[in-house]
Amino acid sequence: MKHSAIKDCLQLKKKYDEEVTICGWVRTRRDSKKFSFIELNDGTCFASIQVIADAEIETYQNVLDASTGSSLQVTGILKESPGKGQKVEVHAQKVELLGIADSDYPLQKKRHSREFLRTIAHLRTRTNTFGAVFRVRHAASFAVNQFFNERGFVYLHTPIITASDCEGAGQMFRVSTLDALKPPLNDEKQVDYTQDFFGEETSLTVSGQLEAELFASALSKVYTFGPTFRAENSNTPRHLAEFWMIEPEMAFCDLQGNMDLAEEFIRYVITYILENCKEDMEFFNKWVEKGIIDSLQDLCKSDFERITYTEAIKALENAKKSFEYPVKWGMDIQTEHERYLTEEYLKKPVFVTDYPRDIKAFYMRVNDDEKTVAAMDLLVPRLGEIIGGSQREERLDVLKKNMEKHELDEATYSWYLDIRRYGTTPHAGFGLGFERLIMYLTGIENIRDVIPFPRTPGNAKF
Amino acid sequence: MKHSAIKDCLQLKKKYDEEVTICGWVRTRRDSKKFSFIELNDGTCFASIQVIADAEIETYQNVLDASTGSSLQVTGILKESPGKGQKVEVHAQKVELLGIADSDYPLQKKRHSREFLRTIAHLRTRTNTFGAVFRVRHAASFAVNQFFNERGFVYLHTPIITASDCEGAGQMFRVSTLDALKPPLNDEKQVDYTQDFFGEETSLTVSGQLEAELFASALSKVYTFGPTFRAENSNTPRHLAEFWMIEPEMAFCDLQGNMDLAEEFIRYVITYILENCKEDMEFFNKWVEKGIIDSLQDLCKSDFERITYTEAIKALENAKKSFEYPVKWGMDIQTEHERYLTEEYLKKPVFVTDYPRDIKAFYMRVNDDEKTVAAMDLLVPRLGEIIGGSQREERLDVLKKNMEKHELDEATYSWYLDIRRYGTTPHAGFGLGFERLIMYLTGIENIRDVIPFPRTPGNAKF
């Protein structure tokens, strides 16, 4: 079925007076006595193209049958449009009705709530908002891969099914092929996972970082970009049970180099989206989050500040502002604090570094003060934390002590310790949730609306 | 830690007589009275760089301590090398020992079997073979994303956890947070999945195709590239329980257009790898699969043949060859048959089309003869099937009948049927297993050796 993308017609990759064949779905149709006007959209770009069908054409009955949502193939001549808001229109010579939309088509021309559209996630991509979201999501994915590829990072597919993270089992999904009703039991009357598919208990991964460290210890620079999972019973606009994470990891790199990369990364992805998704971003700017384009451009132009956690706590203590969570050295910095720091105190993106050891993960590198670790979070206006990372503990003895402190079993992580035994290196990396990045780029407020088919407590539809 | 990639030094992005700092792991060291020679590798490219350290330098003891596998930071002068097999060497001024490798480092200079290396998958990436494999895997991933991006396809992240494919439950991994030992039971004394995390029984996806069809019905062209799962108890060199799949899907596309895309895709990825991974491919060509570069170049130059299943069966019946599986219209074409067709009968890549309806999936479009479906498999020399796809059944009534025949529940697939109710389109797509593509590109014969951490029956290590 040779046809042209509507995007190519609108961008005049086809010429005026050229015959074109286009396919798409009817957004609206207006009929006058002598003509019908159809807005046809094929999802290749935000805009629809206007098709004008003379009532005299042989296939005009197809036009009259083409209800909203129906799919058409139209052959006609590309013409300069006299109408406002469009440069181009198609004067139809032949209209073929590929598929009619039943009259109960749920996307009739009117505003639908995002909540309602979530219940028809298989169709919502045909709306302006969701078409734009998923084109931006695509462009951001490509930007991520291109950014790392250009810088010599190797894309690493870390395993989804894992036996090694089981320590944090409370928030993990179990993966099994055992009989769910009557699982085999061992001598201790516990489920006998030695009889399970993998011969031990397995779960869905919560992060590819540990495996990324292994690969960085051979290839220097790697990154992951794949699905990760949390079995948290959180029904909030910021949580998903299944989401995509990006995790670069670099050997021969310290916390400073890690921040340099994070900064370059954020600027790169934003610049790419502003350049490559103009029409979609204008829609978000007008209808979803007013001023988002300026806000993103500002971020790209800003200096990124770097302050320590201890400095951040002092700033929060001195703030003439009351916070829901009281401020005290040693606490977790909450979103309200993050937003104050970046939006009001510094008015620019800021890396907060060197967090208290006790509130951070076992693998973060202990600073010389022995109280803090070489961690960093990047905070940005409108969102708060967008990236979290650290230099990793490369010293075998220190790491072992940390694991003991966190009650982690050495034997389970012997492979992780091995890379400290055999040519260990200072290394660092960070992680960011891809959906939160898309929320930040589009202004969409609910994380369920930036992933094709969201998985949340009680919902695994489609 | 400012330093240069060894790749950049070897490719002379740094200049002769320039001071450089490089980091990497010691592959070998030779000492003479006055000098030591170190082969240092950082994984950024296949080759190591030769470091020459004069016994007179202040940090020479670090050189003597640097056993195989140890990590070093070397600052020195880039020099033209008088030796054979290298253009460049580094004359060390300062050598810092970042991490020593314990004496039980398992990758001492000797040949290791692939089986052994699988048991140390966290370290095997430091070998020639696996460094090359994972750089090629990266390059192929990037080529895949670039191919589709250039052609206006939207990258779609389809869900990993799914409630909808449960029909083929036998080969699926169950995902649950219920108490494994004492799951809650319903009135029928069955496991009560309404109390599970998602409120129903869920599994790991076996394919993103159905969801890709939904998105193609809004954005025209989409593709997936993500992990998929089979709980098959197959311990063969060609099966993994977790592997990555690529699945493009196009609206307004028939079987011919589908084959055109598949052909273009294969040529593109091969060409990209031959151009961008020269050194790694030369290694495979010499040590893993002799002649593989010629074989890949031949494929790119070949015409791709297109024959029907019925023609293929006739050719097999007429073959002067005995097959393990007897040939008969209606049978599945086995690997032995595939290889005969592409290697001996046609001596080129071939699409076999229009398979018997009874051996193919419910979603494939029924041909006018009502006996065959618009399916296609691409067969290539050395491998057999590399791509499988079809035009999809877009006619609601025919699809419903097919589902009935396959005993599939309409209600479970209502969303899938909806896109046939609302502006259905002729559409088509294909799938290919990414690991099989990497095997084809590298000549590596066991699928466990082309994925970072393989998941197979009894093995979920790392």
JSON list of C-alpha atoms in Angstrom, two decimals, chain A residues 1 3 23-25 42-43 69-71 98-102 104-106 122 125-126 134-135 137-138 141-142 145-146 149 153-157 159-164 173-178 180-181 183 185 189-191 193 197-198 200 202 204 211 214-220 227 229 231-232 241-242 244 252-254 415 418 421-426 434 452-453 455-462, chain B residues 1 3 23-25 42-43 69-71 98-102 104-106 122 125-126 134-135 137-138 141-142 145-146 149 153-157 159-164 172-178 180-181 183 185 189-191 193 197-198 200 202 204 211 214-220 227 229 231-232 241-242 244 252-254 415 418 421-426 434 452-453 455-462:
[
{"chain": "A", "resi": 1, "resn": "MET", "atom": "CA", "xyz": [0.00, 0.00, 0.00]},
{"chain": "A", "resi": 3, "resn": "HIS", "atom": "CA", "xyz": [1.27, 6.04, 0.50]},
{"chain": "A", "resi": 23, "resn": "CYS", "atom": "CA", "xyz": [-3.94, 7.17, 4.82]},
{"chain": "A", "resi": 24, "resn": "GLY", "atom": "CA", "xyz": [-5.25, 8.05, 8.25]},
{"chain": "A", "resi": 25, "resn": "TRP", "atom": "CA", "xyz": [-8.14, 8.28, 10.67]},
{"chain": "A", "resi": 42, "resn": "ASP", "atom": "CA", "xyz": [-2.12, 9.44, 10.76]},
{"chain": "A", "resi": 43, "resn": "GLY", "atom": "CA", "xyz": [-0.13, 10.07, 13.95]},
{"chain": "A", "resi": 69, "resn": "GLY", "atom": "CA", "xyz": [-12.49, 7.43, 13.82]},
{"chain": "A", "resi": 70, "resn": "SER", "atom": "CA", "xyz": [-12.90, 5.71, 10.46]},
{"chain": "A", "resi": 71, "resn": "SER", "atom": "CA", "xyz": [-9.79, 4.98, 8.41]},
{"chain": "A", "resi": 98, "resn": "LEU", "atom": "CA", "xyz": [-10.62, 1.16, 4.80]},
{"chain": "A", "resi": 99, "resn": "GLY", "atom": "CA", "xyz": [-12.47, 0.69, 8.06]},
{"chain": "A", "resi": 100, "resn": "ILE", "atom": "CA", "xyz": [-15.57, 2.33, 9.41]},
{"chain": "A", "resi": 101, "resn": "ALA", "atom": "CA", "xyz": [-15.76, 3.30, 13.08]},
{"chain": "A", "resi": 102, "resn": "ASP", "atom": "CA", "xyz": [-18.83, 1.96, 14.86]},
{"chain": "A", "resi": 104, "resn": "ASP", "atom": "CA", "xyz": [-20.13, 3.96, 19.75]},
{"chain": "A", "resi": 105, "resn": "TYR", "atom": "CA", "xyz": [-16.56, 5.10, 19.00]},
{"chain": "A", "resi": 106, "resn": "PRO", "atom": "CA", "xyz": [-15.56, 6.63, 22.32]},
{"chain": "A", "resi": 122, "resn": "HIS", "atom": "CA", "xyz": [-5.72, 1.15, 23.57]},
{"chain": "A", "resi": 125, "resn": "THR", "atom": "CA", "xyz": [-3.06, 7.47, 21.49]},
{"chain": "A", "resi": 126, "resn": "ARG", "atom": "CA", "xyz": [-5.43, 8.79, 18.81]},
{"chain": "A", "resi": 134, "resn": "PHE", "atom": "CA", "xyz": [4.22, 9.15, 22.77]},
{"chain": "A", "resi": 135, "resn": "ARG", "atom": "CA", "xyz": [6.05, 10.95, 19.98]},
{"chain": "A", "resi": 137, "resn": "ARG", "atom": "CA", "xyz": [8.65, 9.66, 24.53]},
{"chain": "A", "resi": 138, "resn": "HIS", "atom": "CA", "xyz": [10.04, 8.14, 21.35]},
{"chain": "A", "resi": 141, "resn": "SER", "atom": "CA", "xyz": [14.38, 7.44, 23.93]},
{"chain": "A", "resi": 142, "resn": "PHE", "atom": "CA", "xyz": [16.32, 8.06, 20.79]},
{"chain": "A", "resi": 145, "resn": "ASN", "atom": "CA", "xyz": [20.62, 6.23, 23.05]},
{"chain": "A", "resi": 146, "resn": "GLN", "atom": "CA", "xyz": [22.30, 8.74, 20.78]},
{"chain": "A", "resi": 149, "resn": "ASN", "atom": "CA", "xyz": [26.46, 6.15, 21.76]},
{"chain": "A", "resi": 153, "resn": "PHE", "atom": "CA", "xyz": [29.03, 4.07, 26.21]},
{"chain": "A", "resi": 154, "resn": "VAL", "atom": "CA", "xyz": [28.00, 0.47, 25.58]},
{"chain": "A", "resi": 155, "resn": "TYR", "atom": "CA", "xyz": [24.27, -0.25, 25.90]},
{"chain": "A", "resi": 156, "resn": "LEU", "atom": "CA", "xyz": [23.88, -3.10, 28.33]},
{"chain": "A", "resi": 157, "resn": "HIS", "atom": "CA", "xyz": [20.77, -5.27, 28.62]},
{"chain": "A", "resi": 159, "resn": "PRO", "atom": "CA", "xyz": [18.60, -9.17, 33.36]},
{"chain": "A", "resi": 160, "resn": "ILE", "atom": "CA", "xyz": [14.95, -8.66, 34.30]},
{"chain": "A", "resi": 161, "resn": "ILE", "atom": "CA", "xyz": [14.62, -11.91, 36.23]},
{"chain": "A", "resi": 162, "resn": "THR", "atom": "CA", "xyz": [17.07, -11.96, 39.09]},
{"chain": "A", "resi": 163, "resn": "ALA", "atom": "CA", "xyz": [17.96, -14.13, 42.03]},
{"chain": "A", "resi": 164, "resn": "SER", "atom": "CA", "xyz": [20.36, -11.66, 43.54]},
{"chain": "A", "resi": 173, "resn": "PHE", "atom": "CA", "xyz": [7.56, -9.32, 42.40]},
{"chain": "A", "resi": 174, "resn": "ARG", "atom": "CA", "xyz": [8.17, -13.04, 42.64]},
{"chain": "A", "resi": 175, "resn": "VAL", "atom": "CA", "xyz": [8.65, -14.90, 39.34]},
{"chain": "A", "resi": 176, "resn": "SER", "atom": "CA", "xyz": [7.78, -18.58, 39.42]},
{"chain": "A", "resi": 177, "resn": "THR", "atom": "CA", "xyz": [6.46, -21.53, 37.47]},
{"chain": "A", "resi": 178, "resn": "LEU", "atom": "CA", "xyz": [5.68, -23.64, 40.54]},
{"chain": "A", "resi": 180, "resn": "ALA", "atom": "CA", "xyz": [0.62, -21.75, 42.86]},
{"chain": "A", "resi": 181, "resn": "LEU", "atom": "CA", "xyz": [-1.99, -23.74, 44.74]},
{"chain": "A", "resi": 183, "resn": "PRO", "atom": "CA", "xyz": [3.87, -25.63, 45.67]},
{"chain": "A", "resi": 185, "resn": "LEU", "atom": "CA", "xyz": [7.75, -28.09, 50.06]},
{"chain": "A", "resi": 189, "resn": "LYS", "atom": "CA", "xyz": [7.93, -27.10, 55.21]},
{"chain": "A", "resi": 190, "resn": "GLN", "atom": "CA", "xyz": [8.87, -24.04, 53.18]},
{"chain": "A", "resi": 191, "resn": "VAL", "atom": "CA", "xyz": [8.34, -23.62, 49.46]},
{"chain": "A", "resi": 193, "resn": "TYR", "atom": "CA", "xyz": [12.44, -23.22, 45.17]},
{"chain": "A", "resi": 197, "resn": "PHE", "atom": "CA", "xyz": [12.34, -23.00, 36.95]},
{"chain": "A", "resi": 198, "resn": "PHE", "atom": "CA", "xyz": [15.65, -21.41, 37.89]},
{"chain": "A", "resi": 200, "resn": "GLU", "atom": "CA", "xyz": [16.09, -20.83, 43.32]},
{"chain": "A", "resi": 202, "resn": "THR", "atom": "CA", "xyz": [13.64, -15.29, 41.63]},
{"chain": "A", "resi": 204, "resn": "LEU", "atom": "CA", "xyz": [11.84, -8.94, 38.91]},
{"chain": "A", "resi": 211, "resn": "GLU", "atom": "CA", "xyz": [25.35, -5.57, 36.78]},
{"chain": "A", "resi": 214, "resn": "LEU", "atom": "CA", "xyz": [30.40, -5.42, 36.42]},
{"chain": "A", "resi": 215, "resn": "PHE", "atom": "CA", "xyz": [30.33, -4.41, 32.78]},
{"chain": "A", "resi": 216, "resn": "ALA", "atom": "CA", "xyz": [31.90, -1.00, 33.41]},
{"chain": "A", "resi": 217, "resn": "SER", "atom": "CA", "xyz": [34.74, -2.96, 34.99]},
{"chain": "A", "resi": 218, "resn": "ALA", "atom": "CA", "xyz": [35.54, -4.33, 31.55]},
{"chain": "A", "resi": 219, "resn": "LEU", "atom": "CA", "xyz": [34.25, -1.86, 28.95]},
{"chain": "A", "resi": 220, "resn": "SER", "atom": "CA", "xyz": [34.85, 1.39, 30.90]},
{"chain": "A", "resi": 227, "resn": "PRO", "atom": "CA", "xyz": [12.22, -1.90, 32.58]},
{"chain": "A", "resi": 229, "resn": "PHE", "atom": "CA", "xyz": [9.88, -3.04, 38.95]},
{"chain": "A", "resi": 231, "resn": "ALA", "atom": "CA", "xyz": [5.87, -4.04, 44.15]},
{"chain": "A", "resi": 232, "resn": "GLU", "atom": "CA", "xyz": [5.05, -1.00, 46.27]},
{"chain": "A", "resi": 241, "resn": "ALA", "atom": "CA", "xyz": [4.93, -0.85, 39.48]},
{"chain": "A", "resi": 242, "resn": "GLU", "atom": "CA", "xyz": [6.72, -1.14, 36.13]},
{"chain": "A", "resi": 244, "resn": "TRP", "atom": "CA", "xyz": [11.88, 2.30, 32.57]},
{"chain": "A", "resi": 252, "resn": "PHE", "atom": "CA", "xyz": [37.77, 5.57, 36.26]},
{"chain": "A", "resi": 253, "resn": "CYS", "atom": "CA", "xyz": [35.27, 8.21, 37.30]},
{"chain": "A", "resi": 254, "resn": "ASP", "atom": "CA", "xyz": [34.60, 10.07, 40.53]},
{"chain": "A", "resi": 415, "resn": "TRP", "atom": "CA", "xyz": [30.43, -11.59, 42.10]},
{"chain": "A", "resi": 418, "resn": "ASP", "atom": "CA", "xyz": [34.96, -9.94, 42.89]},
{"chain": "A", "resi": 421, "resn": "ARG", "atom": "CA", "xyz": [39.23, -8.13, 44.17]},
{"chain": "A", "resi": 422, "resn": "TYR", "atom": "CA", "xyz": [40.38, -8.07, 40.58]},
{"chain": "A", "resi": 423, "resn": "GLY", "atom": "CA", "xyz": [41.52, -4.68, 39.38]},
{"chain": "A", "resi": 424, "resn": "THR", "atom": "CA", "xyz": [39.06, -2.47, 41.21]},
{"chain": "A", "resi": 425, "resn": "THR", "atom": "CA", "xyz": [38.61, 1.09, 39.96]},
{"chain": "A", "resi": 426, "resn": "PRO", "atom": "CA", "xyz": [37.07, 4.31, 41.20]},
{"chain": "A", "resi": 434, "resn": "PHE", "atom": "CA", "xyz": [12.47, 7.61, 32.25]},
{"chain": "A", "resi": 452, "resn": "PRO", "atom": "CA", "xyz": [1.71, 3.25, 27.03]},
{"chain": "A", "resi": 453, "resn": "PHE", "atom": "CA", "xyz": [0.01, 0.80, 29.39]},
{"chain": "A", "resi": 455, "resn": "ARG", "atom": "CA", "xyz": [0.91, -1.04, 35.72]},
{"chain": "A", "resi": 456, "resn": "THR", "atom": "CA", "xyz": [-0.29, 0.05, 39.13]},
{"chain": "A", "resi": 457, "resn": "PRO", "atom": "CA", "xyz": [-1.88, -1.72, 42.10]},
{"chain": "A", "resi": 458, "resn": "GLY", "atom": "CA", "xyz": [-5.02, -3.35, 40.76]},
{"chain": "A", "resi": 459, "resn": "ASN", "atom": "CA", "xyz": [-4.26, -2.61, 37.12]},
{"chain": "A", "resi": 460, "resn": "ALA", "atom": "CA", "xyz": [-2.49, -4.73, 34.50]},
{"chain": "A", "resi": 461, "resn": "LYS", "atom": "CA", "xyz": [-4.92, -4.10, 31.66]},
{"chain": "A", "resi": 462, "resn": "PHE", "atom": "CA", "xyz": [-4.03, -4.45, 27.96]},
{"chain": "B", "resi": 1, "resn": "MET", "atom": "CA", "xyz": [39.65, 11.55, 36.77]},
{"chain": "B", "resi": 3, "resn": "HIS", "atom": "CA", "xyz": [41.75, 10.48, 31.02]},
{"chain": "B", "resi": 23, "resn": "CYS", "atom": "CA", "xyz": [43.28, 3.93, 32.39]},
{"chain": "B", "resi": 24, "resn": "GLY", "atom": "CA", "xyz": [42.66, 0.23, 31.93]},
{"chain": "B", "resi": 25, "resn": "TRP", "atom": "CA", "xyz": [43.29, -3.32, 33.00]},
{"chain": "B", "resi": 42, "resn": "ASP", "atom": "CA", "xyz": [40.01, -0.48, 28.68]},
{"chain": "B", "resi": 43, "resn": "GLY", "atom": "CA", "xyz": [37.32, -2.17, 26.61]},
{"chain": "B", "resi": 69, "resn": "GLY", "atom": "CA", "xyz": [43.86, -8.02, 35.68]},
{"chain": "B", "resi": 70, "resn": "SER", "atom": "CA", "xyz": [45.08, -5.12, 37.79]},
{"chain": "B", "resi": 71, "resn": "SER", "atom": "CA", "xyz": [43.85, -1.63, 36.96]},
{"chain": "B", "resi": 98, "resn": "LEU", "atom": "CA", "xyz": [44.35, 1.72, 41.05]},
{"chain": "B", "resi": 99, "resn": "GLY", "atom": "CA", "xyz": [43.49, -1.83, 41.98]},
{"chain": "B", "resi": 100, "resn": "ILE", "atom": "CA", "xyz": [45.57, -4.92, 42.19]},
{"chain": "B", "resi": 101, "resn": "ALA", "atom": "CA", "xyz": [44.15, -8.24, 40.99]},
{"chain": "B", "resi": 102, "resn": "ASP", "atom": "CA", "xyz": [44.42, -11.02, 43.53]},
{"chain": "B", "resi": 104, "resn": "ASP", "atom": "CA", "xyz": [43.56, -16.16, 41.95]},
{"chain": "B", "resi": 105, "resn": "TYR", "atom": "CA", "xyz": [42.32, -13.89, 39.13]},
{"chain": "B", "resi": 106, "resn": "PRO", "atom": "CA", "xyz": [40.66, -16.43, 36.86]},
{"chain": "B", "resi": 122, "resn": "HIS", "atom": "CA", "xyz": [30.78, -11.04, 35.65]},
{"chain": "B", "resi": 125, "resn": "THR", "atom": "CA", "xyz": [33.59, -9.31, 29.32]},
{"chain": "B", "resi": 126, "resn": "ARG", "atom": "CA", "xyz": [37.31, -8.68, 29.93]},
{"chain": "B", "resi": 134, "resn": "PHE", "atom": "CA", "xyz": [29.13, -6.86, 23.70]},
{"chain": "B", "resi": 135, "resn": "ARG", "atom": "CA", "xyz": [30.48, -4.02, 21.60]},
{"chain": "B", "resi": 137, "resn": "ARG", "atom": "CA", "xyz": [25.60, -6.05, 20.58]},
{"chain": "B", "resi": 138, "resn": "HIS", "atom": "CA", "xyz": [25.69, -2.39, 21.47]},
{"chain": "B", "resi": 141, "resn": "SER", "atom": "CA", "xyz": [21.10, -2.05, 19.27]},
{"chain": "B", "resi": 142, "resn": "PHE", "atom": "CA", "xyz": [21.96, 1.42, 18.12]},
{"chain": "B", "resi": 145, "resn": "ASN", "atom": "CA", "xyz": [16.97, 2.26, 16.92]},
{"chain": "B", "resi": 146, "resn": "GLN", "atom": "CA", "xyz": [18.51, 4.44, 14.23]},
{"chain": "B", "resi": 149, "resn": "ASN", "atom": "CA", "xyz": [13.93, 6.44, 13.90]},
{"chain": "B", "resi": 153, "resn": "PHE", "atom": "CA", "xyz": [8.70, 4.62, 13.54]},
{"chain": "B", "resi": 154, "resn": "VAL", "atom": "CA", "xyz": [7.79, 5.38, 17.15]},
{"chain": "B", "resi": 155, "resn": "TYR", "atom": "CA", "xyz": [9.61, 3.30, 19.77]},
{"chain": "B", "resi": 156, "resn": "LEU", "atom": "CA", "xyz": [7.00, 1.73, 21.98]},
{"chain": "B", "resi": 157, "resn": "HIS", "atom": "CA", "xyz": [7.67, 0.32, 25.45]},
{"chain": "B", "resi": 159, "resn": "PRO", "atom": "CA", "xyz": [4.33, -3.84, 29.19]},
{"chain": "B", "resi": 160, "resn": "ILE", "atom": "CA", "xyz": [6.41, -6.66, 30.66]},
{"chain": "B", "resi": 161, "resn": "ILE", "atom": "CA", "xyz": [3.82, -7.71, 33.22]},
{"chain": "B", "resi": 162, "resn": "THR", "atom": "CA", "xyz": [0.65, -8.74, 31.49]},
{"chain": "B", "resi": 163, "resn": "ALA", "atom": "CA", "xyz": [-2.72, -10.20, 32.35]},
{"chain": "B", "resi": 164, "resn": "SER", "atom": "CA", "xyz": [-3.80, -10.67, 28.79]},
{"chain": "B", "resi": 172, "resn": "MET", "atom": "CA", "xyz": [4.68, -18.27, 30.94]},
{"chain": "B", "resi": 173, "resn": "PHE", "atom": "CA", "xyz": [6.26, -17.07, 34.16]},
{"chain": "B", "resi": 174, "resn": "ARG", "atom": "CA", "xyz": [3.75, -16.14, 36.84]},
{"chain": "B", "resi": 175, "resn": "VAL", "atom": "CA", "xyz": [4.30, -12.78, 38.56]},
{"chain": "B", "resi": 176, "resn": "SER", "atom": "CA", "xyz": [2.86, -12.47, 42.04]},
{"chain": "B", "resi": 177, "resn": "THR", "atom": "CA", "xyz": [3.22, -10.94, 45.46]},
{"chain": "B", "resi": 178, "resn": "LEU", "atom": "CA", "xyz": [0.88, -13.40, 47.20]},
{"chain": "B", "resi": 180, "resn": "ALA", "atom": "CA", "xyz": [3.83, -18.39, 48.14]},
{"chain": "B", "resi": 181, "resn": "LEU", "atom": "CA", "xyz": [3.38, -20.87, 50.95]},
{"chain": "B", "resi": 183, "resn": "PRO", "atom": "CA", "xyz": [-1.88, -18.12, 49.10]},
{"chain": "B", "resi": 185, "resn": "LEU", "atom": "CA", "xyz": [-8.10, -19.10, 48.32]},
{"chain": "B", "resi": 189, "resn": "LYS", "atom": "CA", "xyz": [-10.60, -23.41, 46.68]},
{"chain": "B", "resi": 190, "resn": "GLN", "atom": "CA", "xyz": [-8.44, -21.93, 43.94]},
{"chain": "B", "resi": 191, "resn": "VAL", "atom": "CA", "xyz": [-5.78, -19.27, 44.42]},
{"chain": "B", "resi": 193, "resn": "TYR", "atom": "CA", "xyz": [-5.80, -13.69, 42.43]},
{"chain": "B", "resi": 197, "resn": "PHE", "atom": "CA", "xyz": [-1.02, -7.06, 43.45]},
{"chain": "B", "resi": 198, "resn": "PHE", "atom": "CA", "xyz": [-2.81, -6.43, 40.17]},
{"chain": "B", "resi": 200, "resn": "GLU", "atom": "CA", "xyz": [-5.81, -10.74, 38.68]},
{"chain": "B", "resi": 202, "resn": "THR", "atom": "CA", "xyz": [-0.37, -11.90, 35.77]},
{"chain": "B", "resi": 204, "resn": "LEU", "atom": "CA", "xyz": [5.68, -12.03, 31.97]},
{"chain": "B", "resi": 211, "resn": "GLU", "atom": "CA", "xyz": [0.02, -3.85, 21.99]},
{"chain": "B", "resi": 214, "resn": "LEU", "atom": "CA", "xyz": [-2.91, -0.90, 19.10]},
{"chain": "B", "resi": 215, "resn": "PHE", "atom": "CA", "xyz": [-0.31, 1.82, 18.82]},
{"chain": "B", "resi": 216, "resn": "ALA", "atom": "CA", "xyz": [0.16, 1.38, 15.07]},
{"chain": "B", "resi": 217, "resn": "SER", "atom": "CA", "xyz": [-3.58, 2.04, 14.85]},
{"chain": "B", "resi": 218, "resn": "ALA", "atom": "CA", "xyz": [-2.90, 5.58, 16.01]},
{"chain": "B", "resi": 219, "resn": "LEU", "atom": "CA", "xyz": [0.70, 6.46, 15.09]},
{"chain": "B", "resi": 220, "resn": "SER", "atom": "CA", "xyz": [0.95, 4.46, 11.82]},
{"chain": "B", "resi": 227, "resn": "PRO", "atom": "CA", "xyz": [12.71, -8.20, 26.90]},
{"chain": "B", "resi": 229, "resn": "PHE", "atom": "CA", "xyz": [10.03, -14.40, 28.23]},
{"chain": "B", "resi": 231, "resn": "ALA", "atom": "CA", "xyz": [9.17, -20.57, 30.53]},
{"chain": "B", "resi": 232, "resn": "GLU", "atom": "CA", "xyz": [10.11, -23.40, 28.20]},
{"chain": "B", "resi": 241, "resn": "ALA", "atom": "CA", "xyz": [14.06, -17.95, 29.13]},
{"chain": "B", "resi": 242, "resn": "GLU", "atom": "CA", "xyz": [14.63, -14.18, 28.83]},
{"chain": "B", "resi": 244, "resn": "TRP", "atom": "CA", "xyz": [15.15, -9.30, 23.66]},
{"chain": "B", "resi": 252, "resn": "PHE", "atom": "CA", "xyz": [-1.70, 0.71, 6.02]},
{"chain": "B", "resi": 253, "resn": "CYS", "atom": "CA", "xyz": [0.73, -2.05, 5.12]},
{"chain": "B", "resi": 254, "resn": "ASP", "atom": "CA", "xyz": [0.34, -5.46, 3.51]},
{"chain": "B", "resi": 415, "resn": "TRP", "atom": "CA", "xyz": [-9.40, -4.17, 23.33]},
{"chain": "B", "resi": 418, "resn": "ASP", "atom": "CA", "xyz": [-11.85, -2.77, 19.33]},
{"chain": "B", "resi": 421, "resn": "ARG", "atom": "CA", "xyz": [-14.32, -1.95, 15.28]},
{"chain": "B", "resi": 422, "resn": "TYR", "atom": "CA", "xyz": [-13.00, 1.58, 15.10]},
{"chain": "B", "resi": 423, "resn": "GLY", "atom": "CA", "xyz": [-11.28, 2.43, 11.84]},
{"chain": "B", "resi": 424, "resn": "THR", "atom": "CA", "xyz": [-9.55, -0.87, 11.17]},
{"chain": "B", "resi": 425, "resn": "THR", "atom": "CA", "xyz": [-6.66, -0.87, 8.71]},
{"chain": "B", "resi": 426, "resn": "PRO", "atom": "CA", "xyz": [-4.68, -3.42, 6.76]},
{"chain": "B", "resi": 434, "resn": "PHE", "atom": "CA", "xyz": [17.77, -9.90, 19.02]},
{"chain": "B", "resi": 452, "resn": "PRO", "atom": "CA", "xyz": [25.23, -10.39, 29.34]},
{"chain": "B", "resi": 453, "resn": "PHE", "atom": "CA", "xyz": [23.70, -12.68, 31.96]},
{"chain": "B", "resi": 455, "resn": "ARG", "atom": "CA", "xyz": [18.61, -16.96, 32.03]},
{"chain": "B", "resi": 456, "resn": "THR", "atom": "CA", "xyz": [18.07, -20.63, 31.34]},
{"chain": "B", "resi": 457, "resn": "PRO", "atom": "CA", "xyz": [16.46, -23.52, 33.24]},
{"chain": "B", "resi": 458, "resn": "GLY", "atom": "CA", "xyz": [18.34, -23.72, 36.54]},
{"chain": "B", "resi": 459, "resn": "ASN", "atom": "CA", "xyz": [20.30, -20.52, 36.02]},
{"chain": "B", "resi": 460, "resn": "ALA", "atom": "CA", "xyz": [19.50, -16.96, 37.12]},
{"chain": "B", "resi": 461, "resn": "LYS", "atom": "CA", "xyz": [22.98, -16.08, 38.35]},
{"chain": "B", "resi": 462, "resn": "PHE", "atom": "CA", "xyz": [24.28, -12.50, 38.67]}
]
